[in-house]
XYZ file of C-alpha atoms in Angstrom:
696
model
C 124.363 -26.455 -157.183
C 123.046 -24.251 -154.390
C 123.575 -25.539 -150.896
C 120.281 -25.795 -148.952
C 120.304 -23.781 -145.754
C 119.966 -26.934 -143.673
C 122.718 -28.859 -145.502
C 126.403 -28.939 -144.708
C 128.732 -26.692 -146.686
C 131.355 -29.434 -146.813
C 131.340 -32.776 -148.580
C 132.426 -36.071 -146.993
C 136.117 -35.751 -147.940
C 136.440 -32.268 -146.477
C 134.607 -33.348 -143.325
C 136.874 -36.351 -142.852
C 139.989 -34.183 -142.667
C 138.289 -31.564 -140.509
C 137.257 -34.316 -138.096
C 140.815 -35.667 -137.919
C 141.950 -32.236 -136.743
C 139.033 -31.880 -134.317
C 137.637 -28.783 -136.034
C 134.558 -30.214 -137.770
C 132.029 -28.374 -135.592
C 133.941 -25.125 -135.857
C 134.253 -25.405 -139.638
C 130.550 -26.169 -140.012
C 129.819 -22.751 -138.556
C 132.625 -21.118 -140.544
C 131.391 -22.667 -143.771
C 127.885 -21.326 -143.386
C 129.344 -17.879 -142.767
C 132.011 -17.559 -145.486
C 131.019 -19.900 -148.347
C 128.347 -18.144 -150.386
C 126.365 -18.817 -153.563
C 127.140 -15.295 -154.781
C 130.164 -13.005 -154.997
C 130.436 -10.163 -152.479
C 131.040 -6.765 -154.058
C 134.711 -6.756 -153.033
C 135.252 -10.056 -154.862
C 133.521 -8.711 -157.966
C 135.763 -5.643 -157.948
C 138.814 -7.789 -157.252
C 138.292 -10.036 -160.296
C 137.859 -6.965 -162.495
C 141.352 -5.689 -161.678
C 143.242 -8.939 -162.325
C 145.448 -9.655 -165.381
C 144.836 -13.419 -165.194
C 142.703 -16.057 -163.540
C 143.542 -19.684 -162.792
C 140.942 -22.133 -164.088
C 140.440 -25.832 -163.399
C 138.467 -28.031 -165.770
C 137.742 -31.723 -166.342
C 137.792 -33.259 -169.821
C 135.557 -35.989 -171.216
C 137.951 -38.686 -169.964
C 137.678 -37.415 -166.403
C 141.150 -35.853 -166.366
C 141.590 -32.635 -164.385
C 143.667 -29.778 -165.809
C 144.733 -26.376 -164.481
C 145.439 -23.380 -166.724
C 145.669 -19.566 -166.919
C 143.310 -17.238 -168.784
C 144.926 -13.830 -169.392
C 143.881 -10.308 -170.302
C 144.482 -6.690 -169.578
C 142.863 -5.712 -166.250
C 139.170 -5.366 -166.982
C 138.973 -8.496 -169.141
C 136.766 -9.916 -166.370
C 133.638 -8.241 -165.090
C 130.696 -9.196 -162.922
C 127.364 -7.867 -164.212
C 125.626 -9.386 -161.163
C 126.698 -11.054 -157.884
C 126.035 -14.508 -159.358
C 127.838 -14.072 -162.689
C 131.457 -13.530 -163.772
C 132.188 -12.832 -167.449
C 135.678 -13.678 -168.717
C 136.612 -12.135 -172.087
C 139.268 -14.696 -172.938
C 139.498 -18.201 -174.292
C 142.207 -20.795 -173.831
C 144.596 -21.678 -176.639
C 143.494 -24.609 -178.771
C 146.702 -26.327 -177.645
C 145.814 -25.930 -173.978
C 144.742 -29.346 -172.612
C 142.350 -27.595 -170.211
C 140.319 -26.331 -173.205
C 138.753 -29.755 -173.783
C 136.844 -29.505 -170.512
C 135.551 -25.994 -171.190
C 132.175 -26.575 -172.832
C 128.685 -25.269 -172.218
C 127.325 -26.478 -168.893
C 130.703 -27.735 -167.667
C 131.644 -27.108 -164.034
C 134.927 -25.265 -163.447
C 136.949 -23.960 -160.548
C 138.384 -20.434 -160.508
C 141.168 -18.879 -158.465
C 141.737 -15.147 -158.601
C 145.228 -14.207 -157.382
C 147.002 -10.889 -157.184
C 150.615 -11.933 -156.815
C 151.852 -8.417 -156.074
C 149.507 -8.060 -153.051
C 148.932 -11.702 -151.949
C 145.162 -11.391 -152.280
C 143.242 -14.401 -153.529
C 139.624 -15.558 -153.846
C 138.081 -18.822 -155.011
C 134.934 -19.644 -156.905
C 133.238 -22.723 -158.367
C 130.680 -22.425 -161.114
C 129.212 -23.549 -164.416
C 130.240 -22.338 -167.889
C 128.086 -20.630 -170.482
C 129.793 -19.621 -173.754
C 130.044 -15.969 -174.793
C 131.059 -14.686 -178.208
C 134.503 -13.708 -176.927
C 134.865 -15.829 -173.834
C 132.933 -17.487 -171.047
C 130.347 -16.684 -168.436
C 130.636 -18.462 -165.093
C 127.490 -18.792 -162.994
C 128.415 -18.999 -159.314
C 128.017 -22.187 -157.322
C 130.297 -21.374 -154.401
C 132.336 -18.234 -153.711
C 134.740 -17.752 -150.836
C 137.911 -15.944 -149.829
C 141.249 -17.637 -149.239
C 144.117 -16.813 -146.934
C 147.173 -15.082 -148.457
C 149.805 -17.323 -146.881
C 152.552 -18.993 -148.939
C 152.247 -16.476 -151.802
C 155.524 -14.899 -152.944
C 155.231 -11.283 -154.105
C 155.670 -10.804 -157.857
C 155.065 -7.783 -160.102
C 153.547 -8.503 -163.513
C 154.060 -7.141 -167.003
C 152.956 -8.218 -170.462
C 155.496 -9.568 -172.953
C 152.893 -9.227 -175.711
C 149.239 -8.358 -176.026
C 147.291 -11.180 -174.348
C 144.532 -11.121 -176.978
C 146.941 -11.162 -179.917
C 146.988 -14.283 -182.027
C 149.627 -16.676 -180.765
C 150.274 -20.261 -181.723
C 151.553 -22.293 -178.789
C 154.407 -24.659 -179.143
C 153.270 -27.934 -177.599
C 155.598 -30.591 -176.278
C 153.708 -33.691 -175.127
C 155.819 -35.881 -172.852
C 155.475 -39.394 -171.553
C 157.669 -38.620 -168.538
C 159.368 -35.656 -166.901
C 162.589 -34.706 -168.667
C 165.524 -32.915 -167.024
C 164.141 -29.428 -167.760
C 160.746 -30.300 -166.275
C 162.369 -31.796 -163.175
C 164.437 -28.653 -162.731
C 161.393 -26.369 -163.056
C 159.473 -28.383 -160.461
C 162.452 -28.772 -158.139
C 163.048 -25.008 -158.088
C 159.402 -23.984 -157.870
C 158.039 -21.986 -154.956
C 154.505 -22.020 -156.393
C 152.237 -24.319 -158.365
C 148.521 -24.744 -159.026
C 146.315 -27.797 -158.582
C 142.899 -28.644 -160.007
C 140.723 -31.331 -158.432
C 137.094 -32.364 -158.428
C 134.471 -34.542 -156.801
C 131.178 -35.924 -158.095
C 128.409 -35.259 -155.591
C 124.862 -36.595 -155.701
C 123.500 -33.944 -158.022
C 126.513 -32.204 -159.544
C 130.248 -32.207 -160.150
C 132.246 -29.687 -158.135
C 135.629 -28.526 -159.493
C 138.236 -26.628 -157.507
C 141.545 -25.057 -158.394
C 143.990 -23.823 -155.799
C 147.512 -22.583 -155.194
C 150.338 -24.208 -153.265
C 153.448 -22.366 -152.151
C 156.534 -22.797 -150.006
C 160.284 -22.470 -150.126
C 161.941 -23.196 -153.452
C 162.387 -26.953 -153.401
C 159.253 -27.778 -151.431
C 158.045 -30.167 -154.171
C 160.118 -33.323 -154.570
C 160.444 -35.113 -157.873
C 160.911 -38.785 -157.050
C 163.013 -41.158 -159.112
C 159.929 -42.746 -160.661
C 158.647 -39.342 -161.834
C 155.986 -38.968 -159.159
C 155.860 -35.865 -156.972
C 155.659 -35.573 -153.176
C 154.172 -32.401 -151.737
C 154.014 -31.279 -148.087
C 150.740 -29.766 -146.956
C 151.095 -26.855 -144.561
C 148.695 -25.253 -142.122
C 145.910 -23.488 -144.004
C 142.326 -22.318 -143.673
C 141.004 -25.828 -142.828
C 138.618 -25.883 -145.790
C 140.462 -28.877 -147.308
C 138.783 -28.310 -150.664
C 141.666 -29.825 -152.637
C 142.658 -32.593 -150.242
C 139.036 -33.419 -149.522
C 138.520 -33.947 -153.255
C 141.640 -36.125 -153.402
C 140.310 -38.271 -150.541
C 137.127 -39.037 -152.498
C 138.514 -38.874 -156.032
C 142.235 -39.272 -156.609
C 142.329 -37.436 -159.934
C 144.083 -34.076 -160.087
C 145.849 -31.716 -162.465
C 148.985 -29.700 -161.692
C 150.443 -26.643 -163.419
C 153.919 -25.200 -162.912
C 154.770 -21.805 -164.402
C 158.156 -20.343 -165.299
C 157.339 -16.803 -164.222
C 160.376 -15.356 -166.028
C 159.791 -16.987 -169.410
C 156.053 -17.621 -169.501
C 156.511 -21.380 -169.932
C 153.740 -23.657 -168.675
C 154.071 -27.283 -167.563
C 150.689 -29.018 -167.197
C 150.068 -32.525 -165.918
C 147.099 -34.696 -165.101
C 147.176 -37.894 -163.108
C 146.447 -39.495 -159.770
C 146.945 -37.998 -156.315
C 147.008 -39.711 -152.933
C 146.953 -38.311 -149.407
C 149.532 -39.479 -146.832
C 148.630 -38.933 -143.182
C 151.365 -41.041 -141.560
C 155.034 -40.992 -142.556
C 158.370 -40.234 -140.837
C 158.841 -37.585 -143.510
C 155.923 -35.556 -142.135
C 157.685 -34.974 -138.822
C 161.013 -34.392 -140.574
C 159.678 -31.771 -143.014
C 159.432 -28.513 -141.093
C 155.891 -27.164 -141.082
C 154.346 -30.172 -142.827
C 151.108 -31.475 -141.343
C 150.581 -34.174 -143.957
C 151.902 -35.149 -147.405
C 150.354 -35.979 -150.717
C 151.730 -37.561 -153.839
C 150.964 -37.021 -157.489
C 151.698 -39.472 -160.296
C 151.442 -37.804 -163.738
C 149.786 -39.764 -166.521
C 149.749 -37.075 -169.232
C 152.245 -34.200 -169.433
C 152.253 -31.154 -171.717
C 154.853 -28.379 -171.864
C 154.000 -25.141 -173.668
C 157.077 -22.865 -173.911
C 156.272 -19.147 -173.878
C 152.536 -19.860 -173.767
C 151.768 -16.964 -171.436
C 151.807 -13.322 -172.416
C 152.459 -12.404 -168.800
C 155.833 -12.234 -167.114
C 156.526 -11.708 -163.407
C 159.412 -10.145 -161.513
C 160.258 -11.262 -157.973
C 159.862 -8.290 -155.641
C 162.457 -7.298 -153.100
C 161.650 -9.057 -149.807
C 159.149 -11.091 -151.800
C 159.163 -14.253 -149.731
C 156.050 -14.964 -147.765
C 156.984 -15.151 -144.054
C 154.913 -18.326 -143.876
C 156.875 -19.896 -146.726
C 160.141 -19.101 -144.963
C 158.844 -20.901 -141.863
C 158.660 -24.163 -143.790
C 161.359 -26.612 -144.782
C 162.577 -28.201 -147.972
C 163.450 -31.725 -149.012
C 167.186 -31.271 -148.554
C 166.647 -30.298 -144.920
C 164.194 -33.185 -144.526
C 166.714 -35.667 -145.859
C 169.321 -34.359 -143.437
C 166.910 -34.761 -140.532
C 166.088 -38.323 -141.537
C 169.820 -39.062 -141.745
C 170.205 -37.635 -138.247
C 167.492 -39.996 -136.991
C 169.616 -42.936 -138.083
C 172.339 -41.598 -135.774
C 169.924 -40.723 -132.980
C 171.176 -43.310 -130.493
C 174.853 -42.428 -130.970
C 177.040 -39.622 -129.730
C 177.607 -37.019 -132.406
C 179.940 -34.038 -132.751
C 178.277 -30.661 -133.315
C 180.086 -27.434 -134.072
C 179.837 -24.437 -131.750
C 178.577 -21.849 -134.224
C 178.068 -19.008 -131.760
C 178.668 -18.164 -128.098
C 176.513 -15.485 -126.443
C 176.869 -14.091 -122.934
C 173.242 -13.817 -121.834
C 173.901 -12.530 -118.292
C 176.667 -12.381 -115.724
C 176.299 -16.104 -115.065
C 174.523 -17.594 -118.117
C 176.179 -18.249 -121.456
C 174.477 -19.669 -124.551
C 176.113 -22.054 -126.987
C 174.605 -22.378 -130.471
C 175.324 -25.819 -131.906
C 175.059 -26.817 -135.562
C 175.913 -29.953 -137.535
C 178.724 -29.901 -140.055
C 178.645 -33.593 -140.999
C 175.950 -33.447 -143.698
C 173.143 -34.641 -141.426
C 170.471 -32.400 -139.944
C 169.303 -31.853 -136.398
C 166.819 -34.153 -134.761
C 163.685 -32.196 -133.861
C 163.387 -31.441 -130.155
C 160.141 -30.855 -128.335
C 159.941 -27.512 -126.514
C 161.190 -28.097 -122.968
C 163.414 -31.105 -123.644
C 167.080 -31.321 -122.721
C 170.227 -32.153 -124.671
C 172.707 -34.720 -123.313
C 176.315 -33.613 -123.815
C 179.631 -35.371 -123.160
C 182.861 -33.509 -122.365
C 186.342 -34.311 -121.129
C 187.357 -31.873 -118.398
C 190.805 -31.237 -116.962
C 191.584 -33.646 -114.149
C 188.881 -36.124 -115.152
C 189.951 -39.609 -116.227
C 186.829 -40.177 -118.345
C 184.243 -38.050 -120.160
C 181.472 -36.526 -118.073
C 177.850 -36.513 -119.205
C 175.423 -33.749 -118.358
C 172.012 -32.715 -119.636
C 171.211 -29.076 -120.348
C 167.756 -27.873 -121.284
C 167.462 -26.571 -124.822
C 166.580 -22.888 -124.935
C 165.980 -23.044 -128.699
C 162.680 -23.836 -130.387
C 162.093 -26.891 -132.607
C 161.892 -24.550 -135.604
C 165.342 -23.050 -135.018
C 168.126 -24.168 -137.345
C 170.390 -24.917 -134.394
C 170.397 -26.270 -130.870
C 170.988 -23.733 -128.141
C 171.917 -24.621 -124.583
C 172.087 -21.799 -122.057
C 174.354 -22.783 -119.187
C 174.728 -21.206 -115.777
C 178.326 -21.197 -114.535
C 177.930 -23.562 -111.591
C 179.678 -26.911 -111.284
C 182.575 -28.726 -112.915
C 181.127 -29.211 -116.397
C 179.403 -25.830 -116.660
C 182.581 -24.050 -115.576
C 184.486 -26.031 -118.208
C 182.015 -24.946 -120.889
C 182.258 -21.296 -119.869
C 186.039 -21.329 -119.741
C 186.961 -23.603 -122.644
C 184.220 -23.869 -125.292
C 184.753 -21.357 -128.102
C 183.224 -20.704 -131.484
C 184.506 -23.271 -133.962
C 185.004 -25.953 -131.313
C 183.067 -29.220 -131.313
C 181.072 -30.886 -128.582
C 179.527 -34.352 -128.384
C 175.759 -34.550 -128.056
C 173.065 -37.170 -128.217
C 169.417 -36.952 -129.273
C 167.230 -34.520 -127.293
C 165.262 -36.239 -124.541
C 163.140 -35.550 -121.485
C 159.493 -35.680 -120.516
C 159.018 -32.078 -119.388
C 157.609 -30.408 -122.471
C 154.853 -28.157 -123.698
C 151.537 -29.958 -124.119
C 150.577 -29.032 -127.665
C 147.351 -31.026 -127.548
C 145.922 -28.413 -125.191
C 144.651 -25.027 -126.331
C 144.476 -23.572 -122.815
C 146.350 -20.318 -122.143
C 149.788 -21.017 -120.700
C 151.443 -19.617 -117.583
C 155.209 -20.122 -117.407
C 156.869 -19.723 -114.006
C 160.675 -19.512 -114.183
C 163.201 -19.043 -111.416
C 166.811 -18.238 -112.338
C 168.200 -20.469 -115.057
C 164.809 -22.221 -115.061
C 164.080 -19.733 -117.848
C 165.731 -22.084 -120.367
C 162.825 -24.487 -121.068
C 160.387 -21.610 -120.746
C 161.982 -19.526 -123.477
C 162.047 -22.613 -125.702
C 158.306 -23.037 -125.118
C 157.653 -19.344 -125.656
C 159.666 -19.277 -128.885
C 157.725 -22.291 -130.110
C 154.321 -20.819 -129.257
C 155.124 -17.574 -131.061
C 156.469 -19.439 -134.076
C 153.421 -21.701 -134.250
C 151.100 -18.756 -133.690
C 152.599 -16.906 -136.644
C 152.652 -20.049 -138.774
C 149.054 -21.026 -138.104
C 147.674 -17.546 -137.393
C 146.362 -18.895 -134.089
C 148.469 -17.451 -131.283
C 148.117 -19.312 -127.989
C 148.004 -16.833 -125.092
C 150.943 -17.127 -122.688
C 152.219 -15.249 -119.660
C 155.789 -15.679 -118.446
C 156.716 -14.823 -114.854
C 160.509 -14.685 -114.687
C 162.347 -14.183 -111.397
C 166.056 -13.355 -111.157
C 168.186 -12.249 -108.239
C 169.383 -9.098 -109.996
C 169.198 -7.310 -113.309
C 172.699 -8.444 -114.244
C 171.822 -12.106 -113.653
C 168.692 -12.028 -115.799
C 169.048 -13.473 -119.312
C 167.254 -12.967 -122.624
C 165.876 -9.451 -122.034
C 166.057 -8.405 -125.703
C 164.784 -11.758 -126.953
C 161.807 -11.700 -124.619
C 160.922 -8.190 -125.782
C 160.996 -9.409 -129.394
C 158.728 -12.339 -128.559
C 156.246 -10.050 -126.818
C 156.180 -7.786 -129.878
C 155.744 -10.739 -132.252
C 152.905 -12.087 -130.103
C 150.782 -9.009 -130.840
C 149.157 -8.895 -127.421
C 148.910 -12.642 -126.791
C 152.319 -12.882 -125.044
C 153.023 -11.158 -121.728
C 156.152 -11.137 -119.565
C 156.298 -10.196 -115.892
C 159.912 -9.584 -114.767
C 160.587 -10.041 -111.065
C 163.818 -8.938 -109.350
C 164.988 -9.873 -105.874
C 167.561 -7.062 -105.762
C 166.340 -3.876 -107.439
C 169.541 -1.893 -106.860
C 170.190 0.353 -109.882
C 166.978 -0.916 -111.480
C 163.995 1.231 -112.425
C 160.497 -0.196 -112.071
C 158.650 -0.336 -115.365
C 161.854 -0.232 -117.342
C 164.037 -2.893 -115.730
C 161.466 -4.883 -113.775
C 157.735 -5.212 -113.191
C 157.670 -6.522 -109.623
C 160.128 -6.716 -106.755
C 160.710 -9.667 -104.471
C 159.764 -13.091 -105.697
C 157.077 -14.909 -107.628
C 154.358 -15.872 -105.164
C 150.627 -16.353 -105.119
C 150.023 -12.709 -104.281
C 151.753 -11.665 -107.499
C 149.948 -14.326 -109.516
C 146.583 -13.349 -108.081
C 147.282 -9.731 -108.955
C 148.265 -10.603 -112.534
C 145.984 -13.510 -113.482
C 142.258 -14.148 -113.476
C 142.906 -17.824 -112.577
C 140.826 -19.156 -115.411
C 141.481 -22.362 -117.283
C 145.297 -22.224 -117.489
C 148.117 -24.728 -117.966
C 150.996 -23.981 -115.566
C 154.662 -24.842 -116.176
C 157.210 -24.510 -113.363
C 160.989 -24.643 -113.584
C 163.501 -23.464 -111.007
C 165.050 -24.434 -107.673
C 163.063 -26.979 -105.681
C 161.863 -24.557 -102.942
C 160.671 -22.132 -105.649
C 158.685 -24.857 -107.388
C 157.276 -26.442 -104.246
C 156.023 -23.118 -102.945
C 154.279 -22.261 -106.198
C 152.898 -25.761 -106.628
C 151.394 -25.726 -103.148
C 149.975 -22.263 -103.755
C 148.380 -23.253 -107.051
C 146.843 -26.350 -105.477
C 145.496 -24.132 -102.713
C 143.750 -22.056 -105.364
C 142.034 -25.174 -106.672
C 144.254 -25.686 -109.724
C 144.125 -29.371 -110.747
C 147.350 -31.299 -110.370
C 147.141 -32.459 -113.975
C 147.379 -28.821 -115.108
C 150.636 -28.152 -113.229
C 153.752 -29.324 -115.069
C 157.097 -29.083 -113.325
C 160.798 -29.587 -113.985
C 163.413 -29.433 -111.242
C 167.177 -29.142 -111.467
C 168.924 -32.423 -110.762
C 166.798 -34.826 -108.687
C 163.114 -34.127 -108.990
C 161.915 -33.248 -105.517
C 158.457 -31.797 -106.031
C 155.924 -33.364 -103.682
C 152.496 -33.507 -105.276
C 149.386 -33.489 -103.113
C 145.642 -34.016 -103.295
C 143.241 -36.799 -104.161
C 143.321 -35.916 -107.833
C 147.091 -36.072 -107.648
C 147.107 -39.656 -106.419
C 145.340 -40.730 -109.591
C 147.693 -38.666 -111.741
C 150.740 -40.006 -109.922
C 149.532 -43.567 -110.341
C 149.074 -42.946 -114.066
C 152.497 -41.333 -114.368
C 154.142 -44.122 -112.413
C 152.488 -46.711 -114.633
C 153.950 -44.941 -117.659
C 157.340 -44.325 -116.069
C 158.129 -47.797 -114.757
C 156.753 -51.328 -114.502
C 154.268 -52.042 -111.729
C 156.219 -51.889 -108.441
C 157.221 -55.212 -106.937
C 159.276 -55.910 -103.817
C 163.044 -55.607 -103.911
C 164.899 -58.925 -103.946
C 165.845 -60.129 -100.462
C 168.504 -62.570 -101.632
C 171.500 -62.463 -103.956
C 170.685 -62.195 -107.663
C 173.149 -62.963 -110.486
C 173.526 -60.111 -112.989
C 175.016 -60.745 -116.438
C 176.409 -57.906 -118.560
C 176.018 -59.554 -121.951
C 177.864 -57.112 -124.239
C 180.979 -57.053 -122.084
C 180.746 -60.736 -121.110
C 180.956 -59.976 -117.400
C 178.865 -61.120 -114.470
C 178.321 -60.036 -110.886
C 176.141 -60.838 -107.890
C 173.841 -58.204 -106.538
C 173.061 -58.478 -102.831
C 170.579 -56.480 -100.744
C 172.067 -53.203 -99.627
C 174.694 -52.976 -102.383
C 172.928 -50.208 -104.291
C 171.646 -49.815 -107.814
C 172.503 -51.772 -110.921
C 174.578 -48.787 -112.035
C 176.727 -49.055 -108.921
C 177.047 -52.803 -109.456
C 178.200 -52.272 -113.054
C 180.762 -49.690 -111.954
C 182.067 -52.089 -109.296
C 182.743 -54.612 -112.085
C 184.796 -52.034 -114.000
C 182.105 -51.054 -116.501
C 181.438 -47.446 -117.393
C 177.741 -47.049 -118.235
C 176.714 -43.578 -119.290
C 174.827 -41.587 -116.696
C 174.211 -38.020 -115.637
C 171.758 -37.375 -112.817
C 171.927 -40.782 -111.022
C 168.362 -40.131 -109.828
C 166.142 -41.419 -112.648
C 165.529 -37.926 -113.926
C 167.368 -37.632 -117.251
C 167.213 -41.147 -118.706
C 170.877 -41.126 -119.776
C 171.542 -44.548 -118.222
C 168.685 -46.231 -120.085
C 169.758 -49.782 -121.017
C 168.052 -52.773 -122.635
C 166.826 -55.395 -120.175
C 167.284 -58.743 -121.910
C 166.037 -61.011 -119.129
C 164.812 -60.825 -115.559
C 162.765 -58.329 -113.588
C 163.751 -55.099 -111.863
C 161.999 -52.695 -109.573
C 162.453 -49.085 -108.492
C 162.470 -48.278 -104.758
C 162.030 -44.646 -105.806
C 160.016 -44.389 -109.071
C 162.005 -42.500 -111.724
C 160.662 -39.441 -113.508
C 162.101 -40.438 -116.873
C 159.856 -42.807 -118.795
C 161.011 -46.396 -119.131
C 159.919 -48.283 -122.212
C 159.156 -51.972 -122.415
C 162.367 -53.968 -122.280
C 164.326 -51.051 -120.798
C 165.816 -50.299 -117.405
C 167.217 -47.162 -115.796
C 170.409 -48.461 -114.200
C 170.843 -45.572 -111.795
C 167.760 -46.336 -109.717
C 166.858 -49.942 -110.579
C 167.500 -52.998 -108.431
C 166.562 -56.661 -108.944
C 162.975 -57.531 -108.105
C 161.976 -60.326 -105.754
C 161.859 -63.511 -107.896
C 158.721 -65.630 -107.989
C 160.623 -68.572 -106.541
C 163.788 -68.549 -104.420
C 166.884 -68.864 -106.569
C 165.034 -68.202 -109.843
C 166.130 -64.585 -110.273
C 168.573 -63.693 -113.031
C 169.201 -60.318 -114.679
C 170.663 -59.921 -118.182
C 171.594 -56.443 -119.411
C 172.805 -55.262 -122.829
C 175.899 -53.653 -121.328
């Protein structure tokens, strides 16, 4: 089936998934450019040098099967750009053979495991005396991600007569489950019936060993990672749930083939918990065939064979641990201090890992981690929040703490490797906006580098994972060279960014520092420096540092016409950034509506407050302070940290009544919640009708 020049390259299933990701228009142009009805010369030469090709076929019952055809390099040749001749036939015991008849559509995947090259082709079969001719329908290249490097050899001559052992199975036995559970690679055939033809595809899936889960009922669950956005396989599954899977024991030449039904999953807690997964799909086998030693080929895992992209993904054990951690998300939990690193004269990093069998809850880049410690001289634990300087993809939490204050001094002096510290789920509303593709400008003052390096680590990780690096420039100001943290790490991120990541180091005191080696600009970050370094295009700005630092830069950016909605800021302690401008008023109103209920007047008379969990009551009167202060006066000890509505630590369920916030908090307040530290009773509708009930 040749695609008319005015028709779309993609069918309805592929388009649906492209539209969900917002790339339909882009992929329409890409499709017309890269999907051809002929093979380019490099593809023709590539097929000729391969020792095997993966083939997908569909039998008379509509079942899809995937298989290998093998031969010494040269067993395939392309006499013309629209024809590929394959001098090999499948074994009579191969279930894919039933669908290989004259005029049948097939899918082909050429893979060179020792170089990670691969190309795809769909076509129609014509029999040859010693094999098959495939006339091209579609031909296109595929990305090399998730392919582990393997060197091949032949155990026997591929064309020699060989009778397969065939083991039909009604369900997966222990050996089959083990093969699947340890696999880092498998192959999937799928198809769709279009108006005038059937189109068959066969593709490869790869990841860490263990990325395919065998469920108790014998079905499989597979994460789908970032790819080339063609969605050939998943698009077929959307329209036609039939598919065929093949797992290969590369050491022994065993083949496990299955055909059955596949289903796409776009919403599930497991998607967020499985690192790198963007969606899931399931496969329920209906027919299963094992053919021990069916392949003449054997493969040897190369040294450093793992695909970097595979290593950036998770596995089901890690996913299960993360889901277990979610069940504990509202409770305090002890994490082990795995590593302590002195980042500068005043900043020390603590790497925290679980040792209780549960995983880490994912944190968004920029969020903070609540911790609870008992310090000398304190009669009760103290709660603080420290911004995470680790990325969501890291296998640990990292907090980087400046030695300043009672708790931070305690951490510097007392917390050692092997110790434990209590933490709660990451929180906070200052985070990288991943829905935007604008270039990012990060402005960090002092220890304000902590959320910025988390964001930068995440952008580099995601750029490498998706092969779409988001441009970012970090301006980092420190008082002196000795007080600046993360020099080596920032250099590594710049190198990994391959030109998309830039860092401008600013020092207030340049004593013993050499420009170009130790710093890039002297003084402070101001609009003059930004104007000299940026073109002031369509950027997203993120600010973190002392309040005067942030206010000055915010005002400067607004003066340059930067929209308030494109300036994101995080202050230390109480948020004190004053936003300005007409556009800001709308943004502030929107933020306030999200952060707290619509403002109502503060109560002007006494209001009874009931603490339901502790079975205590009190009377709030005007001028007596917040609900947190009222609870403390009654001997309760609610958890808190900032006391300014910034961190959300004091969030409590509001069971009855209405509250208001004289100063709107920055932390978001959900329905049925209240931030004790800055909430007071609201004016009741009728005198004497006010009553507050709190789950405390």
